[in-house]
Short mmCIF file of C-alpha atoms in Angstrom, two decimals:
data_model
loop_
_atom_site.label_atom_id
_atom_site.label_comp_id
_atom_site.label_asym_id
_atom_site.label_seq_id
_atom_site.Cartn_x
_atom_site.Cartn_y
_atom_site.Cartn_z
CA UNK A 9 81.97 156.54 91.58
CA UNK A 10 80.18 156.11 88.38
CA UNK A 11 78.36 152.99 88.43
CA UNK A 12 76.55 152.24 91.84
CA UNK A 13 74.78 149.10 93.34
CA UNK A 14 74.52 147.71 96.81
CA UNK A 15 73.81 143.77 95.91
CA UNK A 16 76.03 141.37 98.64
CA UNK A 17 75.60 138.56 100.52
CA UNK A 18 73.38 139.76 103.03
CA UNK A 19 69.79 139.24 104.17
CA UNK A 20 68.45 140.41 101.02
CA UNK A 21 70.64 138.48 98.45
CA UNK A 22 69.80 139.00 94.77
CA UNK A 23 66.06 138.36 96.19
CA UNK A 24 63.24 140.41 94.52
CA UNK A 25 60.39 141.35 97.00
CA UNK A 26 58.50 137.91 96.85
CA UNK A 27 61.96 136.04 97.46
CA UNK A 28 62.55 138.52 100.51
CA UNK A 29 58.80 137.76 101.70
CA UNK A 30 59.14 134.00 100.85
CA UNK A 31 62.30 133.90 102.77
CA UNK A 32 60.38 135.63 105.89
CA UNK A 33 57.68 133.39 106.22
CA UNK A 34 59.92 130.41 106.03
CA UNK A 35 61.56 131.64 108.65
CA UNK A 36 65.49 131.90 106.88
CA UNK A 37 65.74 135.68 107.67
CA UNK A 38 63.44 138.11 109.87
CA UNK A 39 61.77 140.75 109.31
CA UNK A 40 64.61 142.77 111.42
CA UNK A 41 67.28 141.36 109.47
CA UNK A 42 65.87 142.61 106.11
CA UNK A 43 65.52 146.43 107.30
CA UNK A 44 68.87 145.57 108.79
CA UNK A 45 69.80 144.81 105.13
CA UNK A 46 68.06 147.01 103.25
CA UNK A 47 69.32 150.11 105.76
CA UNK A 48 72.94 148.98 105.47
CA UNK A 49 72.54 148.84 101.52
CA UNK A 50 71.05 152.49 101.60
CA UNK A 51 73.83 153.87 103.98
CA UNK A 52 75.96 152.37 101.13
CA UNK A 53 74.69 154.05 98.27
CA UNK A 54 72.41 157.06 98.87
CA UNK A 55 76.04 159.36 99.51
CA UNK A 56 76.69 158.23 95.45
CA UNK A 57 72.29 158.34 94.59
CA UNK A 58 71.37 161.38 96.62
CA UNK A 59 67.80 159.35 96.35
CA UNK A 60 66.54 159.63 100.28
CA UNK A 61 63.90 162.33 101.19
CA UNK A 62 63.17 161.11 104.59
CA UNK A 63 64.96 158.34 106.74
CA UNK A 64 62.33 156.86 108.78
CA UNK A 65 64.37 153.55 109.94
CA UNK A 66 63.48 153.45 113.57
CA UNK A 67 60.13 153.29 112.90
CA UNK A 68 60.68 151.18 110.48
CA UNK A 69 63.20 148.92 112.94
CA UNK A 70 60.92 149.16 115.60
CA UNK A 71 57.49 147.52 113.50
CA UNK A 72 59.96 144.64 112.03
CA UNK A 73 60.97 143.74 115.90
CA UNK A 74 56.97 143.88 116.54
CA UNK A 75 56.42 142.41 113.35
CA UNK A 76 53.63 144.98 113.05
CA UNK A 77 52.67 144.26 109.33
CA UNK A 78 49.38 143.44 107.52
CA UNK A 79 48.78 140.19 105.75
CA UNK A 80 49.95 140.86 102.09
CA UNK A 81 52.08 139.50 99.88
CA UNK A 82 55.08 141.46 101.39
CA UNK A 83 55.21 140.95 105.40
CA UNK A 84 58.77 142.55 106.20
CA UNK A 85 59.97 143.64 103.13
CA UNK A 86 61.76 147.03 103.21
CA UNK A 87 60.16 149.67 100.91
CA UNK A 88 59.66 153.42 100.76
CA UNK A 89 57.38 155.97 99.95
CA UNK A 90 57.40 158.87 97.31
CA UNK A 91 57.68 161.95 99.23
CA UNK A 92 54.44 163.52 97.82
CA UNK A 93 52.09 160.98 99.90
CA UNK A 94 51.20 161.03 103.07
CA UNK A 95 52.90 158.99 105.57
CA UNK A 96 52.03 159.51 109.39
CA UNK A 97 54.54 160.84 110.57
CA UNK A 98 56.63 162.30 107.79
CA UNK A 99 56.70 165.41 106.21
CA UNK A 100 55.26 165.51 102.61
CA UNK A 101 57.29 167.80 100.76
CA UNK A 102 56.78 167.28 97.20
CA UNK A 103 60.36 167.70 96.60
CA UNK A 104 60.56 171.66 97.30
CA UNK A 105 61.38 173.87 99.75
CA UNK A 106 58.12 176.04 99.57
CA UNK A 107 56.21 173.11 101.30
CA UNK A 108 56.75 173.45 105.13
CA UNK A 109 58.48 170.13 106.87
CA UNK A 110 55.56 169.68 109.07
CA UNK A 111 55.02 165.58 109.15
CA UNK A 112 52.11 164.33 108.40
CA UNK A 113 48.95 163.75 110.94
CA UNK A 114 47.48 160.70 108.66
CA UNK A 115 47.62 158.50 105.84
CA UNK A 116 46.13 159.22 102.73
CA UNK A 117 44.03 156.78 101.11
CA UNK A 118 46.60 155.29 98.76
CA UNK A 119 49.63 154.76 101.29
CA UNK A 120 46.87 152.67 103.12
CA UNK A 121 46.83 150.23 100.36
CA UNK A 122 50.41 150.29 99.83
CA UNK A 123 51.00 149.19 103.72
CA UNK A 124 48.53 146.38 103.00
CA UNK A 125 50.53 144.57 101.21
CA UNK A 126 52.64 144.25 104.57
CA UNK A 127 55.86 146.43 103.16
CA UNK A 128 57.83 148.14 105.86
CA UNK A 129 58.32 151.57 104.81
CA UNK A 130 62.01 152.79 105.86
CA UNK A 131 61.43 156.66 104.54
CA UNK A 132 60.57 158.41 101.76
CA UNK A 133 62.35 158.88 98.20
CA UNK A 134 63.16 162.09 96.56
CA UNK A 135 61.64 163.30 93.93
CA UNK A 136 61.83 166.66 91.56
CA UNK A 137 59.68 169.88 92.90
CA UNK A 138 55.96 168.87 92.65
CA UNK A 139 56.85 165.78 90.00
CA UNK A 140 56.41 168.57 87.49
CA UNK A 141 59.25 167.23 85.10
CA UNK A 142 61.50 164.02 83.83
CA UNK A 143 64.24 164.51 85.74
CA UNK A 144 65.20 164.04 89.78
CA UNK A 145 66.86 167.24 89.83
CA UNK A 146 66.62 170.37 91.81
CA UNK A 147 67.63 174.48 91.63
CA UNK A 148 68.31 174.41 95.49
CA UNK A 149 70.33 170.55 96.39
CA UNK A 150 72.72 167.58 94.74
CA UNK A 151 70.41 165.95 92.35
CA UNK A 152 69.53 162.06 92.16
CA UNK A 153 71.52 160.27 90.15
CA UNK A 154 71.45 156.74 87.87
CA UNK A 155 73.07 153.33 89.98
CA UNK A 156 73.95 152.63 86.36
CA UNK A 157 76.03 155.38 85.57
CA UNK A 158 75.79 158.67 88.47
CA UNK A 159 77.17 160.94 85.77
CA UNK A 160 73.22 160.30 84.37
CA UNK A 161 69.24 161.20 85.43
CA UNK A 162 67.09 158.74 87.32
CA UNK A 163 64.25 159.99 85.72
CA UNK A 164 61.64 161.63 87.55
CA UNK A 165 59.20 162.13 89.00
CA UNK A 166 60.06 158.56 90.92
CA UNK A 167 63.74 159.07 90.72
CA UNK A 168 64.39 158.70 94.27
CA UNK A 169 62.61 155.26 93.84
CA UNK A 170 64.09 154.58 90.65
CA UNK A 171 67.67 154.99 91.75
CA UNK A 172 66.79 153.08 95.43
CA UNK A 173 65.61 149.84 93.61
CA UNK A 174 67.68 149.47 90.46
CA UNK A 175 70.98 149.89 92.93
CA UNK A 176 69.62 146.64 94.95
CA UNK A 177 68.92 148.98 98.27
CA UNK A 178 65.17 147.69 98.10
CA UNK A 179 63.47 145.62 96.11
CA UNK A 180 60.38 147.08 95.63
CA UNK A 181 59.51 150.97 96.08
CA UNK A 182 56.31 153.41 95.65
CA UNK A 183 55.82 155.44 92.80
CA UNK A 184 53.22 157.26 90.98
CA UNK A 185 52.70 158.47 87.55
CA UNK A 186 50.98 161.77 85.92
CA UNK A 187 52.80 161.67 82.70
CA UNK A 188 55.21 159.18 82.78
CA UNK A 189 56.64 159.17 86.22
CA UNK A 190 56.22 155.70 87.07
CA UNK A 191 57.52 154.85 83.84
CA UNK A 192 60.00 157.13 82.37
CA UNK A 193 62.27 155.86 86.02
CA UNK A 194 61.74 152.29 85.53
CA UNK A 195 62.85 152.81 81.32
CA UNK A 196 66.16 154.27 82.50
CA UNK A 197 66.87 152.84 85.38
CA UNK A 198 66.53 149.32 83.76
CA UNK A 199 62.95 148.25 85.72
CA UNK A 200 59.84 147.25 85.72
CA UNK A 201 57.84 150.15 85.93
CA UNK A 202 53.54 149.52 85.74
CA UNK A 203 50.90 152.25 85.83
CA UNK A 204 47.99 150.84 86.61
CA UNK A 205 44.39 151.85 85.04
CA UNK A 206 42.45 155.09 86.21
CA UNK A 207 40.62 153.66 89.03
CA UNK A 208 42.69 150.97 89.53
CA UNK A 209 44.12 151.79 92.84
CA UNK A 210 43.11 154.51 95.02
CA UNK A 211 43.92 158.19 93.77
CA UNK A 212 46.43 160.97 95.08
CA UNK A 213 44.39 163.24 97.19
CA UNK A 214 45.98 166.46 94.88
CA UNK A 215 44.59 165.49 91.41
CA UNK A 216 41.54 163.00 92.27
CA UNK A 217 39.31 166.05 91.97
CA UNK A 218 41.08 167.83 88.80
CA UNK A 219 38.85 167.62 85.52
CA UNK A 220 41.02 164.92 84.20
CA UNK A 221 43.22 162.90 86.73
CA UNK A 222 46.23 161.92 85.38
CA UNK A 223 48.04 160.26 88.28
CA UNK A 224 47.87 156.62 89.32
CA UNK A 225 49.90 155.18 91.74
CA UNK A 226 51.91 151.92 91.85
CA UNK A 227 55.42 150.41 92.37
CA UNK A 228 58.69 150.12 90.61
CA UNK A 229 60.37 146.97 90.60
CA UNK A 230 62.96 144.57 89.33
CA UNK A 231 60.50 141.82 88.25
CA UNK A 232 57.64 140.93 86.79
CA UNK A 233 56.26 139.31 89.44
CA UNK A 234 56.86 141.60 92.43
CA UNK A 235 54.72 144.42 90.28
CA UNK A 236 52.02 141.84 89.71
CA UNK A 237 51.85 140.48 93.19
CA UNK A 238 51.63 144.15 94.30
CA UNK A 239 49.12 145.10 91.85
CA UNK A 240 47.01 141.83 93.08
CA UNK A 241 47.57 142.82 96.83
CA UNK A 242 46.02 146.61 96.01
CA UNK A 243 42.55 145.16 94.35
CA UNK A 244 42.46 142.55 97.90
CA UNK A 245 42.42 145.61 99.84
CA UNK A 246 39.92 147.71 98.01
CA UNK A 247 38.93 146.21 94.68
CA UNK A 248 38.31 148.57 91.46
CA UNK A 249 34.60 149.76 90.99
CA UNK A 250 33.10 148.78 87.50
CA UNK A 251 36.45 147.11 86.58
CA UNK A 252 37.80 143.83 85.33
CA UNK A 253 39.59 141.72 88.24
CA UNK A 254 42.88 141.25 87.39
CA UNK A 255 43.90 138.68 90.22
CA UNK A 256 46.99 137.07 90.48
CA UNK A 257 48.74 137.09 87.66
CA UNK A 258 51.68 134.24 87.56
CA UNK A 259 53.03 133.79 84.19
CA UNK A 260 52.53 134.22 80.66
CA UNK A 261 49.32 134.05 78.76
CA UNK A 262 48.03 131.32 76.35
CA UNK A 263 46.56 134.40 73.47
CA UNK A 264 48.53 135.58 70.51
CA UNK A 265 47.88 139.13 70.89
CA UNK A 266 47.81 141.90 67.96
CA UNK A 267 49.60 144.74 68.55
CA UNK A 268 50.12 148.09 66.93
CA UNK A 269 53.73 149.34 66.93
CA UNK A 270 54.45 153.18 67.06
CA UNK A 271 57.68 154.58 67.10
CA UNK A 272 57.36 157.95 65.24
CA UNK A 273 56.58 160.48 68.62
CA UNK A 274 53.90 163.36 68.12
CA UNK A 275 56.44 166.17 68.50
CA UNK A 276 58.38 165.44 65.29
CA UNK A 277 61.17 164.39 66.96
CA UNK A 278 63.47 161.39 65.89
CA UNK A 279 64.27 158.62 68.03
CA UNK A 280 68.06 158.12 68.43
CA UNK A 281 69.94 155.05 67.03
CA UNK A 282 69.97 152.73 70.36
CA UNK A 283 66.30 153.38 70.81
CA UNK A 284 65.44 152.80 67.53
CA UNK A 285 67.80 149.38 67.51
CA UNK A 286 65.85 148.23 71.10
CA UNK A 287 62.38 149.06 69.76
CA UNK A 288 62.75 146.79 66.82
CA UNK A 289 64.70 144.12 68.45
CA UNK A 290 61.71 143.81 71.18
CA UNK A 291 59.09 144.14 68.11
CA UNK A 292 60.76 141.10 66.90
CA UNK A 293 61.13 139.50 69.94
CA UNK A 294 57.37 139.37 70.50
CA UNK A 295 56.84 138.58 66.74
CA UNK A 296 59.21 135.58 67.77
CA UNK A 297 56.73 134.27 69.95
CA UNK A 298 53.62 134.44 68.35
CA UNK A 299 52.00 137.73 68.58
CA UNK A 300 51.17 139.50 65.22
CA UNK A 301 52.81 143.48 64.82
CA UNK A 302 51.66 146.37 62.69
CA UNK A 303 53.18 149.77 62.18
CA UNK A 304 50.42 152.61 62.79
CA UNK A 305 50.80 156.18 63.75
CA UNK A 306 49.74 157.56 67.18
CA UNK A 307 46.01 158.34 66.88
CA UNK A 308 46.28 161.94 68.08
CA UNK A 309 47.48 165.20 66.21
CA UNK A 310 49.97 167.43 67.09
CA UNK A 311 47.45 169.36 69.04
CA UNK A 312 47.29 167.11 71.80
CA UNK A 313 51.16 168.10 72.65
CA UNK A 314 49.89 171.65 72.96
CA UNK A 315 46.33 170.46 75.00
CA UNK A 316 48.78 168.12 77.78
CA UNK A 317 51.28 171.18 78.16
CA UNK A 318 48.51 173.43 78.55
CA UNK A 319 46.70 171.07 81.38
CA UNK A 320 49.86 170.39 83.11
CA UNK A 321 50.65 174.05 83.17
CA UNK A 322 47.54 174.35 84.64
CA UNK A 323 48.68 172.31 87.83
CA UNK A 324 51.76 174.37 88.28
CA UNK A 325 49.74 177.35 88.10
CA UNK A 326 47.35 175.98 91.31
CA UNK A 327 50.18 175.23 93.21
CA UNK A 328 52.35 178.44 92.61
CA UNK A 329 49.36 180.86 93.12
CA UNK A 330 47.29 178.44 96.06
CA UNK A 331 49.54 176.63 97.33
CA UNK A 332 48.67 177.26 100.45
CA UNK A 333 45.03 176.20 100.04
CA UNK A 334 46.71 173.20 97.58
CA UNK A 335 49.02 171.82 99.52
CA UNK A 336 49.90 173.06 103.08
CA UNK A 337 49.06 176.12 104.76
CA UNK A 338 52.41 177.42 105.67
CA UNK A 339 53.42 177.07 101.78
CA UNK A 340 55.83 179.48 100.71
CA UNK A 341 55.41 180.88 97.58
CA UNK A 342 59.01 182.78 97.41
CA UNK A 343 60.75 179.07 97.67
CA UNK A 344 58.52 177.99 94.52
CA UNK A 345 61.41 176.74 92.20
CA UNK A 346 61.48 178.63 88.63
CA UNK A 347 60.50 175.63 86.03
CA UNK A 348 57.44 175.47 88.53
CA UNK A 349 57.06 179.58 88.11
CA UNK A 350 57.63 179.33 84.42
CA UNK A 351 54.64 176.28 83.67
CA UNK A 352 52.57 178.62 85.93
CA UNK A 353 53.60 181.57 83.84
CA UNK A 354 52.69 179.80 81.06
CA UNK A 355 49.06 178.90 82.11
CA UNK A 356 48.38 182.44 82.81
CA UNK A 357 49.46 183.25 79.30
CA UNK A 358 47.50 181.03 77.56
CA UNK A 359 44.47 180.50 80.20
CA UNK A 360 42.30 181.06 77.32
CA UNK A 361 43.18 177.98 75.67
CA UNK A 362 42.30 175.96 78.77
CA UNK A 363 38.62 175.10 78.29
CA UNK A 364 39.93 173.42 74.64
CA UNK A 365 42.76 172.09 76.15
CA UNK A 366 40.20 169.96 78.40
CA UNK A 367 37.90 169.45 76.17
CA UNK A 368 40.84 168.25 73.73
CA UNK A 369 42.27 165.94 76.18
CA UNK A 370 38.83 164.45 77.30
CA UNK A 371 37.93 163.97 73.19
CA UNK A 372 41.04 162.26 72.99
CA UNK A 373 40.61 159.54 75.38
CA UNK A 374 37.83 157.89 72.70
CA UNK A 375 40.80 158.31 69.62
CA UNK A 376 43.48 156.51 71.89
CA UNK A 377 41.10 154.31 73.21
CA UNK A 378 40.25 153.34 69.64
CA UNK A 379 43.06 151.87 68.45
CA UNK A 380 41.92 148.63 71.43
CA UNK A 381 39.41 147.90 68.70
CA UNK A 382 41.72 146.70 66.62
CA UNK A 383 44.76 146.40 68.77
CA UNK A 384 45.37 144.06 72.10
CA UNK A 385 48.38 146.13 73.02
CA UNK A 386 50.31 149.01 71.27
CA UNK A 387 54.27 148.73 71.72
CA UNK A 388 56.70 151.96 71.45
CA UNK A 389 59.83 153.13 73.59
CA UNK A 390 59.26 154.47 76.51
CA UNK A 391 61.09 157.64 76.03
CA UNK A 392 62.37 159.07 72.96
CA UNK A 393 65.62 158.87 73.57
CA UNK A 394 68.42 157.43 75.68
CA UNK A 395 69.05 158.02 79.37
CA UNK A 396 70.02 162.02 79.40
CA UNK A 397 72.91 162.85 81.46
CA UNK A 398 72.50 165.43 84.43
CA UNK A 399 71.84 168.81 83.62
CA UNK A 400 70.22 168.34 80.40
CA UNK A 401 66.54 168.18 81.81
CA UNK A 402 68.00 170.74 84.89
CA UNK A 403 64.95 172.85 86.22
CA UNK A 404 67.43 175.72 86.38
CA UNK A 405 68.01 175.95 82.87
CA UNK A 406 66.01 178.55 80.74
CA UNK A 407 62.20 177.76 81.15
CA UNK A 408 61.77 177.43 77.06
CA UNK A 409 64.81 175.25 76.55
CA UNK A 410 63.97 172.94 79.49
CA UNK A 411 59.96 172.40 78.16
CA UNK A 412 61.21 172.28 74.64
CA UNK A 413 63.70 169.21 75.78
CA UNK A 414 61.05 167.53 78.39
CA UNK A 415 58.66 167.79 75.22
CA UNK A 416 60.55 165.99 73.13
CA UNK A 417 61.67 163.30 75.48
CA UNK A 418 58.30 162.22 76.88
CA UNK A 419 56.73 162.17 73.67
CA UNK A 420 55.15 158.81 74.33
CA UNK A 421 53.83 158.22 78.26
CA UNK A 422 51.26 161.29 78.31
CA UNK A 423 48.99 159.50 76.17
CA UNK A 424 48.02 156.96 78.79
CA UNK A 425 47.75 159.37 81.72
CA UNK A 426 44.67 161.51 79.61
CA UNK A 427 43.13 158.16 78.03
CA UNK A 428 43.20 156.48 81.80
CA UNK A 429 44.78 153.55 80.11
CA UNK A 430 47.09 150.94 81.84
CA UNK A 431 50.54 150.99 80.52
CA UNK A 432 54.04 149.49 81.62
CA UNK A 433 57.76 150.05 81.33
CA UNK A 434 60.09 146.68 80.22
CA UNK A 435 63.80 146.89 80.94
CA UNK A 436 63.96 144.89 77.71
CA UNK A 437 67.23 146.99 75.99
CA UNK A 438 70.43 148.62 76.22
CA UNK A 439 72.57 151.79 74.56
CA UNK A 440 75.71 150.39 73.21
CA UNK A 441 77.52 152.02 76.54
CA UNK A 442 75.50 149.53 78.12
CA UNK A 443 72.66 152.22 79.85
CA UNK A 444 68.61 150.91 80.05
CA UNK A 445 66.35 151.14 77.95
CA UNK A 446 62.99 150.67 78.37
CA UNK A 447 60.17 149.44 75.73
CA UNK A 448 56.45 150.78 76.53
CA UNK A 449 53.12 148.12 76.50
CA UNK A 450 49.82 149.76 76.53
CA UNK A 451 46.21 148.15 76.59
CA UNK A 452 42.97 149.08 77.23
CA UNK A 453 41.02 150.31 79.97
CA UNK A 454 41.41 147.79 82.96
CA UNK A 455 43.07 145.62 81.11
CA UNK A 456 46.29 145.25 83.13
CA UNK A 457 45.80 141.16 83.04
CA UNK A 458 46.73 141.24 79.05
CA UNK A 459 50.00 143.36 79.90
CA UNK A 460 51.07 141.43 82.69
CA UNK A 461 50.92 138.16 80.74
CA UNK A 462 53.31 139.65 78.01
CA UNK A 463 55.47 140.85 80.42
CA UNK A 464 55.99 137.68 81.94
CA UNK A 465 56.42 136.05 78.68
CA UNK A 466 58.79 138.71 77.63
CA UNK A 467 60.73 139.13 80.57
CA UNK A 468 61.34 134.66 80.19
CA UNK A 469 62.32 135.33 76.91
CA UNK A 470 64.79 138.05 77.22
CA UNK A 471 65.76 137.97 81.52
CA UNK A 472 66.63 141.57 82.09
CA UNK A 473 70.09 142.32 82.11
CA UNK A 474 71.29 143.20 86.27
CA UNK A 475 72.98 145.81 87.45
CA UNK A 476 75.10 143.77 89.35
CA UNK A 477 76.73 141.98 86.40
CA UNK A 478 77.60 145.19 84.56
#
């Protein structure tokens, strides 16, 4: 079966996770009848998706019966967690064997925040060894695959999420982002796909002490409004330090932005014809409603590339040679997959270079930030180029190839993971075969109000094409 999705006439409906919610509180469906849903719909497609980590659904049955939620913005609603966060009670496994299945005594910090908004969590997603690449793939199981065509990635490192909520299984599910991961998921699996602001929301407990944190955590979703409620429901529970409030955002904004539009990637690569098509149809689209567009070049050299492969290297190396200090003490190193071994490699080889790298990355936070003097928002695909199919971004494949691929198809995200800068993920286009494709907004620091607004606006504009009607 190539092309996958689990919408019916259930429970759940076509509902997104405030519909689902909405239609809990007014008492049309229960909170049992939506895990009821939502379990059904997974038992439907995760044999085509492969996207399931963990099944947790008597827990999860058992808290909809007490109706054992939180007061947020989604009592009931079935969701799931990324299987490198801690969930009482399930293992944390960052998608490789080498990490022990030992569940987990507590809740870290973030998943706290993420139940607050009153989700019922039925598992946890898969996702690709350590989120270390693009791709939901693996050297030792079936890989995740794309509701929109299996023979295709989900993306990574949220692919498990990815593939969950753009087949209809759940609305709304957790991801989190170091490079691109919320993002690069959401652009080809057709969804909305935020990461918030450095700060923003509360930190995963592996990189919050790293000199530069790159991960944020957040949601993917299938509209605008689900990722802004959720957003909204994360600063209620522990608002941002020093930042501006974003509050609830609940449609488009009345400002005409200005925004920069960059579509040649730092890596010298070309974007292919369907991404080149959807960038300038959605540069036109917002041109079409006011805002004002100007072609500039990414801020940042080509040494950057080298600087963010040398840093991420850098966290392969950690967990390959300390893991069991990193991660879990009964890591085993022999079970440590081989793109992981080869970016550790590859730190060891060029340790030297670290120190610049850092400093690099650090300097060029103030160049990408820069461009916000001039610029409300820059605009520029998501990924350089359409949806690969499976095996092209395989972990298993030889370590140069696969980084020299990964490279050039990421070209974009990084930037905002270094700089600290919120940035989201539009379903706004589509290859001629009819596969996502995703358009990239970026603003400055804390400024996830400005990007919401658009997004609203854009997504009225252009509704996002459904995986149900394809």
């Amino acid at each position: 079966m190539k092309h996958v999705h689990a919408f019916t006439d259930d429970a759940l409906g076509e509902h997104d996770a405030v519909g689902i919610a909405d239609a809990i509180s007014a008492g049309q469906i229960s909170a049992a009848e939506a895990v009821e849903a939502a379990i059904a719909r997974i038992d439907a497609v995760n044999p085509h998706l492969n996207a399931i980590a963990f099944d947790d659904r008597e827990r999860a049955r058992k808290r909809a019966v007490d109706n054992d939620f939180p007061l947020g913005s989604f009592i009931g609603v079935p969701s799931i967690i990324k299987n490198n966060t801690d969930f009482a009670g399930l293992p944390t496994r960052h998608g490789s064997a080498a990490v022990p299945a030992r569940p987990a005594d507590a809740n870290e910090a973030f998943t706290n925040q993420f139940l607050a908004s009153g989700v019922n969590v039925v598992g946890a997603s898969t996702m690709p060894a350590f989120g270390l690449t693009s791709t939901t793939e693996f050297v030792d199981r079936e890989p995740t695959r794309n509701p929109w065509d299996t023979d295709y990635s989900s993306g990574g490192s949220s692919g498990g999420s990815a593939a969950l909520v753009a087949s209809g299984a759940l609305p709304i599910a957790h991801a989190n982002d170091g490079g691109g991961s919320i993002r690069i998921p959401a652009a080809i699996c057709g969804l909305v796909g935020l990461k918030p602001s450095r700060g923003r929301v509360e930190s995963s407990k592996e990189t919050r002490d790293a000199p530069i944190d790159l991960v944020s955590n957040g949601i993917v979703s299938r509209s605008v409004r689900d990722t802004a409620r959720f957003l909204a429901d994360t600063q209620g529970f522990k608002p941002a330090p020093g930042m501006p409030p974003v509050g609830i955002v609940e449609g488009p904004g009345t400002k005409r932005l200005k925004i920069a539009l960059i579509t040649e990637p730092l890596t010298g690569s070309l974007l292919d014809r369907d991404t080149q098509r959807c960038v300038a149809e959605a540069a036109e689209l917002v041109e079409s409603l006011g805002h004002r567009t100007e072609m500039v070049p990414l801020p940042v050299d080509r040494d950057y590339v080298r600087d963010f492969i040398d840093y991420w290297s850098l966290l392969a190396l950690a967990l390959d040679r300390f893991g069991k200090r990193v991660v879990d003490k009964g890591f085993d190193r022999s079970q440590v997959d081989s793109f992981t071994r080869g970016l550790s490699r590859s730190a060891l080889r060029h340790f030297y270079r670290l120190p610049g790298a850092v400093r690099g990355l650090k300097k060029s936070t103030a160049t990408i930030r820069g461009l916000h003097d001039t610029f409300d928002v820059i605009l520029t695909p998501t990924v350089v180029h359409a949806t690969p199919q499976i095996g092209y971004l395989d972990p298993a494949i030889e370590f140069d190839e696969a980084m020299d691929r990964l490279t050039k198809f990421i070209a974009f995200t990084p930037a905002n993971n270094t700089a600290g800068t919120p940035a989201i993920s539009l379903p706004l286009g589509q290859t001629e075969s009819g596969m996502p494709v995703g358009i990239h907004f970026a603003a400055d620091l804390g400024q996830e109000r400005t990007l919401l607004e658009l997004a609203f606006e854009l997504e009225a504009a252009r509704p996002f094409a459904r995986i149900q009607d394809a």
